[in-house]
Amino acid sequence: MLTKKQLELLLFINERLKESGVPPSFDEMKDALDLKSKSGIHRLITALEERGFIKRLPNRARALEVLRLPDAVNPSFGRPQQRGFTPSVIEGRLGKAPQPVEEEAFEESERGASVPVMGRIAAGVPISAIQNQSHSIVVPPELLSKGEHFALEVRGDSMIEAGILDGDTVVIRRQDSADSGDVVVALIDDEEATLKRLRRKGASIALEAANPAYETRIFGPDRVRIQGRLVGLLRRY
């Protein structure tokens, strides 16, 4: 699942590669997405690389390769406009319905509460996906506490050493604060939501992956908003 800006950038790079065989420069990307600085492009490129959509080629300036596009891309997405293009955000399950057997297995539980599944998170998911329900699952009551809960489908390996694997479903208690050491859904710059372990370093906030292949990202407190705290995990074998 990609944010709107991540998807815009991915499609812009893909179109430019198809047109000329050469990826756009960071300045061209910045202008196409109407961003104020190239630091935002660096973050978007890193996020796309972490999610397996692009690959940076070593020892070559501005060398990028598009590995894949999202599962469902609206065919009406066109070439970038004069100031970038504005595709709609792909929300929810990327067009994939939940597996009937899995749903029936959850529904057979006589003890549980229905929790909305609000899309996918793979170290990043658009906030719109956390606001729009794709389907519901029945969660054992012992995984829930007081308050509102939602679930997210995990894609990727950034939290494997915390026991969170690709394909798991995480149960999140919606809250706007958390303690250092909690695994949280954090919204960065009102754009990218990510599942990471929260660490407080003075006035700064560190979002720590549980996989040495991913670096810890540190932000000022005004750039991060907590969306919820991990309270449970479901896994199907």
Coordinates of N, CA, C and O in Angstrom, one line a residue, residues 65-185:
E65 N 15.5 1.7 -11.0 CA 14.8 0.6 -11.7 C 13.5 0.4 -11.1 O 13.4 0.2 -9.9
V66 N 12.4 0.4 -11.8 CA 11.1 0.1 -11.3 C 10.9 -1.4 -11.4 O 11.0 -2.0 -12.4
L67 N 10.7 -2.0 -10.2 CA 10.6 -3.5 -10.1 C 9.2 -4.0 -10.3 O 8.9 -5.0 -10.9
R68 N 8.2 -3.2 -9.8 CA 6.8 -3.5 -10.0 C 6.0 -2.3 -9.7 O 6.4 -1.3 -9.1
L69 N 4.7 -2.4 -10.1 CA 3.7 -1.4 -9.8 C 2.7 -2.0 -8.8 O 2.7 -3.2 -8.7
P70 N 1.9 -1.2 -8.2 CA 0.9 -1.8 -7.2 C 0.0 -2.8 -7.9 O -0.2 -2.8 -9.1
D71 N -0.6 -3.7 -7.0 CA -1.5 -4.7 -7.5 C -2.6 -4.2 -8.4 O -3.0 -4.8 -9.4
A72 N -3.2 -3.0 -8.0 CA -4.3 -2.4 -8.7 C -3.9 -1.0 -9.0 O -3.8 -0.2 -8.1
V73 N -3.8 -0.7 -10.3 CA -3.5 0.7 -10.7 C -4.6 1.1 -11.7 O -4.9 0.4 -12.6
N74 N -5.3 2.2 -11.3 CA -6.4 2.7 -12.2 C -5.9 3.0 -13.6 O -4.9 3.8 -13.8
P75 N -6.4 2.4 -14.6 CA -5.9 2.6 -16.0 C -6.1 4.0 -16.5 O -5.5 4.4 -17.5
S76 N -6.9 4.8 -15.8 CA -7.0 6.2 -16.2 C -5.9 7.1 -15.8 O -5.8 8.2 -16.2
F77 N -5.0 6.5 -14.9 CA -3.8 7.3 -14.6 C -3.0 7.7 -15.8 O -2.6 6.8 -16.6
G78 N -2.8 8.9 -16.0 CA -2.1 9.3 -17.3 C -0.7 9.8 -17.0 O -0.1 9.5 -16.0
R79 N -0.1 10.4 -18.0 CA 1.2 11.0 -17.8 C 1.1 12.2 -16.9 O 0.1 12.8 -16.8
P80 N 2.3 12.6 -16.3 CA 2.3 13.7 -15.4 C 1.8 15.0 -16.1 O 2.2 15.2 -17.3
Q81 N 1.1 15.8 -15.4 CA 0.6 17.1 -15.9 C 1.8 18.1 -15.7 O 2.9 17.7 -15.3
Q82 N 1.5 19.3 -16.0 CA 2.5 20.3 -16.0 C 3.2 20.4 -14.6 O 4.3 20.7 -14.5
R83 N 2.4 20.3 -13.6 CA 2.9 20.3 -12.2 C 2.7 19.0 -11.5 O 2.4 18.9 -10.4
G84 N 3.0 17.9 -12.2 CA 2.8 16.6 -11.7 C 1.4 16.1 -12.0 O 0.6 16.8 -12.5
F85 N 1.1 14.9 -11.6 CA -0.2 14.3 -11.9 C -0.9 14.0 -10.6 O -0.3 13.9 -9.5
T86 N -2.2 13.8 -10.6 CA -3.0 13.6 -9.4 C -3.8 12.3 -9.4 O -5.0 12.4 -9.6
P87 N -3.2 11.2 -9.4 CA -4.0 9.9 -9.3 C -4.7 9.8 -8.0 O -4.3 10.4 -7.0
S88 N -5.8 9.1 -8.0 CA -6.5 8.8 -6.8 C -5.7 7.8 -6.0 O -5.0 7.0 -6.5
V89 N -5.8 7.9 -4.6 CA -5.1 6.9 -3.8 C -5.8 5.6 -3.9 O -7.0 5.4 -3.8
I90 N -5.0 4.5 -4.0 CA -5.5 3.2 -4.0 C -5.7 2.8 -2.5 O -4.8 2.9 -1.7
E91 N -6.9 2.5 -2.2 CA -7.3 2.2 -0.8 C -7.6 0.8 -0.5 O -7.8 0.0 -1.4
G92 N -7.6 0.4 0.8 CA -8.1 -0.9 1.3 C -7.2 -2.0 0.8 O -6.0 -2.0 1.0
R93 N -7.8 -3.0 0.1 CA -7.1 -4.2 -0.1 C -6.5 -4.3 -1.5 O -6.2 -5.4 -2.0
L94 N -6.3 -3.2 -2.2 CA -5.7 -3.2 -3.5 C -6.5 -4.1 -4.4 O -6.0 -4.8 -5.3
G95 N -7.8 -4.1 -4.3 CA -8.7 -4.8 -5.1 C -8.8 -6.3 -4.8 O -9.6 -7.0 -5.5
K96 N -8.2 -6.8 -3.8 CA -8.2 -8.2 -3.4 C -9.3 -8.4 -2.3 O -9.2 -7.8 -1.3
A97 N -10.2 -9.3 -2.6 CA -11.2 -9.7 -1.6 C -10.6 -10.6 -0.6 O -9.7 -11.4 -0.9
P98 N -11.0 -10.6 0.7 CA -10.5 -11.5 1.7 C -10.8 -12.9 1.3 O -11.9 -13.2 0.7
Q99 N -10.0 -13.9 1.6 CA -10.2 -15.2 1.3 C -11.4 -15.8 2.1 O -11.5 -15.6 3.3
P100 N -12.4 -16.4 1.4 CA -13.6 -16.9 2.1 C -13.3 -17.8 3.3 O -13.9 -17.7 4.3
V101 N -12.3 -18.7 3.1 CA -12.0 -19.7 4.2 C -11.6 -19.0 5.4 O -11.9 -19.3 6.5
E102 N -10.7 -18.0 5.2 CA -10.2 -17.2 6.3 C -11.3 -16.5 7.1 O -11.4 -16.5 8.3
E103 N -12.2 -15.9 6.3 CA -13.3 -15.2 6.9 C -14.2 -16.1 7.7 O -14.6 -15.9 8.8
E104 N -14.5 -17.3 7.1 CA -15.4 -18.3 7.8 C -14.7 -18.8 9.1 O -15.4 -19.0 10.1
A105 N -13.4 -18.9 9.1 CA -12.7 -19.4 10.3 C -12.9 -18.4 11.4 O -13.1 -18.8 12.5
F106 N -12.8 -17.1 11.1 CA -13.0 -16.1 12.1 C -14.5 -16.1 12.6 O -14.8 -16.0 13.8
E107 N -15.4 -16.2 11.6 CA -16.8 -16.1 12.0 C -17.3 -17.3 12.8 O -18.2 -17.2 13.5
E108 N -16.6 -18.4 12.7 CA -17.0 -19.6 13.5 C -16.7 -19.4 15.0 O -17.3 -20.1 15.8
S109 N -15.9 -18.4 15.4 CA -15.6 -18.2 16.8 C -16.9 -17.6 17.5 O -17.5 -16.7 17.0
E110 N -17.3 -18.3 18.5 CA -18.4 -17.8 19.3 C -18.1 -16.7 20.3 O -19.0 -16.0 20.8
R111 N -16.8 -16.6 20.6 CA -16.4 -15.5 21.5 C -15.4 -14.6 20.8 O -14.3 -15.0 20.5
G112 N -15.9 -13.4 20.6 CA -15.0 -12.5 19.9 C -15.8 -11.2 19.6 O -17.0 -11.1 19.7
A113 N -15.0 -10.2 19.1 CA -15.6 -8.9 18.8 C -15.2 -8.6 17.3 O -14.1 -8.9 16.9
S114 N -16.1 -8.0 16.6 CA -15.8 -7.6 15.2 C -15.0 -6.4 15.2 O -15.3 -5.4 15.8
V115 N -13.9 -6.4 14.5 CA -12.9 -5.3 14.4 C -12.7 -5.0 12.9 O -12.5 -5.9 12.1
P116 N -12.8 -3.7 12.5 CA -12.6 -3.4 11.1 C -11.2 -3.5 10.7 O -10.3 -3.1 11.4
V117 N -11.0 -4.0 9.5 CA -9.7 -4.1 8.9 C -9.6 -2.8 8.0 O -10.3 -2.7 7.0
M118 N -8.6 -2.0 8.2 CA -8.5 -0.7 7.6 C -7.4 -0.6 6.5 O -6.8 0.5 6.3
G119 N -7.1 -1.7 5.9 CA -6.1 -1.7 4.8 C -4.9 -2.4 5.2 O -4.9 -3.2 6.1
R120 N -3.8 -2.1 4.5 CA -2.5 -2.8 4.7 C -1.5 -1.9 5.2 O -1.5 -0.7 4.9
I121 N -0.5 -2.4 6.0 CA 0.6 -1.6 6.4 C 1.9 -2.4 6.1 O 2.0 -3.5 6.5
A122 N 2.8 -1.8 5.4 CA 4.1 -2.5 5.1 C 5.2 -1.5 5.3 O 5.9 -1.1 4.4
A123 N 5.4 -1.0 6.6 CA 6.2 0.1 7.0 C 5.7 1.4 6.4 O 6.3 2.4 6.6
G124 N 4.5 1.3 5.8 CA 3.9 2.6 5.3 C 2.5 2.3 4.7 O 2.4 1.3 3.9
V125 N 1.6 3.1 4.9 CA 0.3 3.0 4.3 C -0.4 4.4 4.4 O -0.1 5.1 5.3
P126 N -1.1 4.8 3.3 CA -1.7 6.1 3.4 C -2.8 6.2 4.5 O -3.4 5.3 4.8
I127 N -2.9 7.4 5.1 CA -3.8 7.6 6.1 C -5.2 7.3 5.7 O -6.1 6.9 6.5
S128 N -5.5 7.5 4.4 CA -6.9 7.2 3.9 C -7.2 5.8 4.1 O -8.4 5.4 4.3
A129 N -6.2 4.9 4.0 CA -6.5 3.5 4.2 C -6.8 3.2 5.7 O -7.4 2.2 6.0
I130 N -6.4 4.0 6.6 CA -6.7 3.8 8.0 C -8.0 4.5 8.4 O -8.5 4.3 9.4
Q131 N -8.6 5.1 7.4 CA -9.9 5.8 7.7 C -11.0 5.1 6.9 O -12.2 5.4 7.1
N132 N -10.7 4.1 6.1 CA -11.7 3.5 5.3 C -11.7 2.0 5.5 O -10.7 1.3 5.2
Q133 N -12.8 1.4 6.0 CA -12.8 0.0 6.3 C -12.9 -0.8 5.0 O -13.7 -0.5 4.1
S134 N -12.1 -1.9 4.9 CA -12.1 -2.8 3.8 C -13.0 -4.0 4.1 O -13.8 -4.5 3.3
H135 N -12.9 -4.6 5.3 CA -13.7 -5.7 5.7 C -13.5 -5.8 7.2 O -12.9 -5.0 7.9
S136 N -14.2 -6.8 7.9 CA -14.1 -7.0 9.3 C -13.6 -8.4 9.6 O -13.8 -9.3 8.8
I137 N -13.0 -8.5 10.8 CA -12.7 -9.9 11.3 C -13.1 -9.9 12.7 O -13.4 -8.9 13.4
V138 N -13.3 -11.2 13.2 CA -13.7 -11.4 14.6 C -12.4 -11.7 15.4 O -11.7 -12.6 15.1
V139 N -12.2 -10.9 16.4 CA -11.0 -11.0 17.2 C -11.3 -11.5 18.6 O -12.3 -11.1 19.2
P140 N -10.5 -12.5 19.1 CA -10.7 -12.9 20.5 C -10.7 -11.8 21.5 O -9.9 -10.9 21.4
P141 N -11.7 -11.8 22.4 CA -11.8 -10.7 23.4 C -10.6 -10.4 24.2 O -10.3 -9.3 24.6
E142 N -9.7 -11.4 24.5 CA -8.6 -11.2 25.3 C -7.5 -10.4 24.6 O -6.6 -9.9 25.3
L143 N -7.6 -10.2 23.3 CA -6.7 -9.3 22.6 C -7.1 -7.8 22.7 O -6.3 -6.9 22.3
L144 N -8.3 -7.6 23.1 CA -8.9 -6.2 23.1 C -8.9 -5.6 24.5 O -9.0 -6.3 25.5
S145 N -8.8 -4.3 24.6 CA -8.9 -3.6 25.9 C -10.0 -2.5 25.7 O -10.7 -2.6 24.7
K146 N -10.1 -1.6 26.6 CA -11.1 -0.6 26.5 C -10.7 0.4 25.3 O -9.5 0.6 25.0
G147 N -11.7 0.9 24.7 CA -11.4 1.9 23.6 C -11.7 1.3 22.2 O -12.2 0.2 22.1
E148 N -11.4 2.1 21.2 CA -11.7 1.7 19.8 C -10.5 1.0 19.2 O -9.3 1.3 19.5
H149 N -10.8 -0.1 18.4 CA -9.7 -0.9 17.8 C -9.9 -1.0 16.3 O -11.0 -0.9 15.8
F150 N -8.8 -1.2 15.6 CA -8.9 -1.5 14.2 C -7.7 -2.5 13.9 O -6.8 -2.7 14.7
A151 N -7.8 -3.1 12.7 CA -6.7 -4.0 12.3 C -6.1 -3.6 11.0 O -6.7 -2.9 10.2
L152 N -4.9 -4.0 10.8 CA -4.1 -3.8 9.6 C -3.4 -5.1 9.1 O -2.9 -5.8 10.0
E153 N -3.4 -5.3 7.8 CA -2.7 -6.4 7.3 C -1.3 -6.1 7.0 O -1.0 -5.1 6.4
V154 N -0.4 -6.9 7.5 CA 1.1 -6.6 7.4 C 1.6 -7.1 6.1 O 1.4 -8.2 5.8
R155 N 2.4 -6.2 5.4 CA 3.1 -6.7 4.3 C 4.6 -6.2 4.5 O 4.8 -5.0 4.7
G156 N 5.5 -7.1 4.3 CA 6.9 -6.8 4.4 C 7.6 -7.4 5.7 O 6.9 -8.1 6.5
D157 N 8.9 -7.1 5.8 CA 9.7 -7.8 6.9 C 10.4 -6.8 7.8 O 11.3 -7.2 8.5
S158 N 9.9 -5.5 7.9 CA 10.6 -4.6 8.7 C 10.5 -4.8 10.2 O 11.2 -4.2 11.0
M159 N 9.5 -5.7 10.6 CA 9.3 -5.9 12.1 C 9.4 -7.4 12.4 O 8.8 -7.8 13.4
I160 N 10.2 -8.1 11.7 CA 10.3 -9.6 11.9 C 10.9 -9.9 13.2 O 10.5 -10.9 13.9
E161 N 11.8 -9.1 13.8 CA 12.4 -9.5 15.0 C 11.5 -9.1 16.2 O 11.9 -9.5 17.4
A162 N 10.4 -8.5 16.0 CA 9.4 -8.2 17.0 C 8.3 -9.3 16.9 O 7.3 -9.2 17.5
G163 N 8.5 -10.3 16.0 CA 7.6 -11.4 15.8 C 6.4 -11.0 14.9 O 5.4 -11.7 14.9
I164 N 6.5 -9.9 14.2 CA 5.5 -9.5 13.2 C 5.9 -9.8 11.8 O 6.9 -9.3 11.3
L165 N 5.2 -10.8 11.2 CA 5.7 -11.3 9.9 C 4.8 -10.9 8.8 O 3.6 -10.4 9.0
D166 N 5.3 -11.0 7.6 CA 4.5 -10.7 6.4 C 3.3 -11.6 6.4 O 3.4 -12.8 6.6
G167 N 2.1 -11.0 6.2 CA 0.8 -11.8 6.2 C 0.1 -11.8 7.5 O -1.1 -12.2 7.6
D168 N 0.7 -11.3 8.6 CA 0.1 -11.2 9.9 C -1.0 -10.1 9.8 O -0.9 -9.2 9.0
T169 N -1.9 -10.2 10.7 CA -2.9 -9.1 11.0 C -2.6 -8.5 12.4 O -2.7 -9.3 13.3
V170 N -2.3 -7.2 12.4 CA -2.1 -6.6 13.7 C -3.3 -5.9 14.2 O -4.1 -5.3 13.4
V171 N -3.6 -6.0 15.5 CA -4.7 -5.4 16.1 C -4.2 -4.1 16.8 O -3.3 -4.2 17.7
I172 N -4.8 -3.0 16.5 CA -4.3 -1.7 17.0 C -5.4 -1.0 17.8 O -6.5 -0.9 17.4
R173 N -5.0 -0.6 19.0 CA -5.9 0.3 19.8 C -5.7 1.7 19.4 O -4.6 2.2 19.5
R174 N -6.8 2.4 19.0 CA -6.6 3.7 18.5 C -6.3 4.7 19.7 O -7.1 4.8 20.6
Q175 N -5.2 5.4 19.6 CA -4.8 6.3 20.7 C -3.8 7.3 20.1 O -3.2 7.0 19.1
D176 N -3.7 8.4 20.7 CA -2.8 9.5 20.2 C -1.5 9.6 21.0 O -0.8 10.6 20.8
S177 N -1.2 8.7 21.9 CA 0.0 8.8 22.7 C 0.4 7.3 23.0 O -0.3 6.4 22.9
A178 N 1.7 7.2 23.3 CA 2.3 5.9 23.6 C 3.6 6.0 24.4 O 4.2 7.1 24.4
D179 N 4.0 5.0 25.0 CA 5.2 5.0 25.8 C 6.4 4.6 24.9 O 6.2 3.8 23.9
S180 N 7.6 5.0 25.3 CA 8.8 4.6 24.6 C 8.9 3.0 24.7 O 8.8 2.5 25.7
G181 N 9.1 2.4 23.6 CA 9.2 0.9 23.5 C 8.0 0.3 23.0 O 8.0 -0.9 22.6
D182 N 6.8 1.0 22.9 CA 5.6 0.5 22.3 C 5.8 0.4 20.8 O 6.4 1.2 20.1
V183 N 5.1 -0.6 20.2 CA 5.0 -0.7 18.8 C 3.7 0.1 18.4 O 2.6 -0.2 18.9
V184 N 3.9 1.0 17.5 CA 2.8 1.9 17.2 C 2.6 2.1 15.7 O 3.5 1.8 14.9
V185 N 1.4 2.6 15.3 CA 1.2 3.1 14.0 C 1.4 4.6 14.1 O 0.7 5.3 14.9

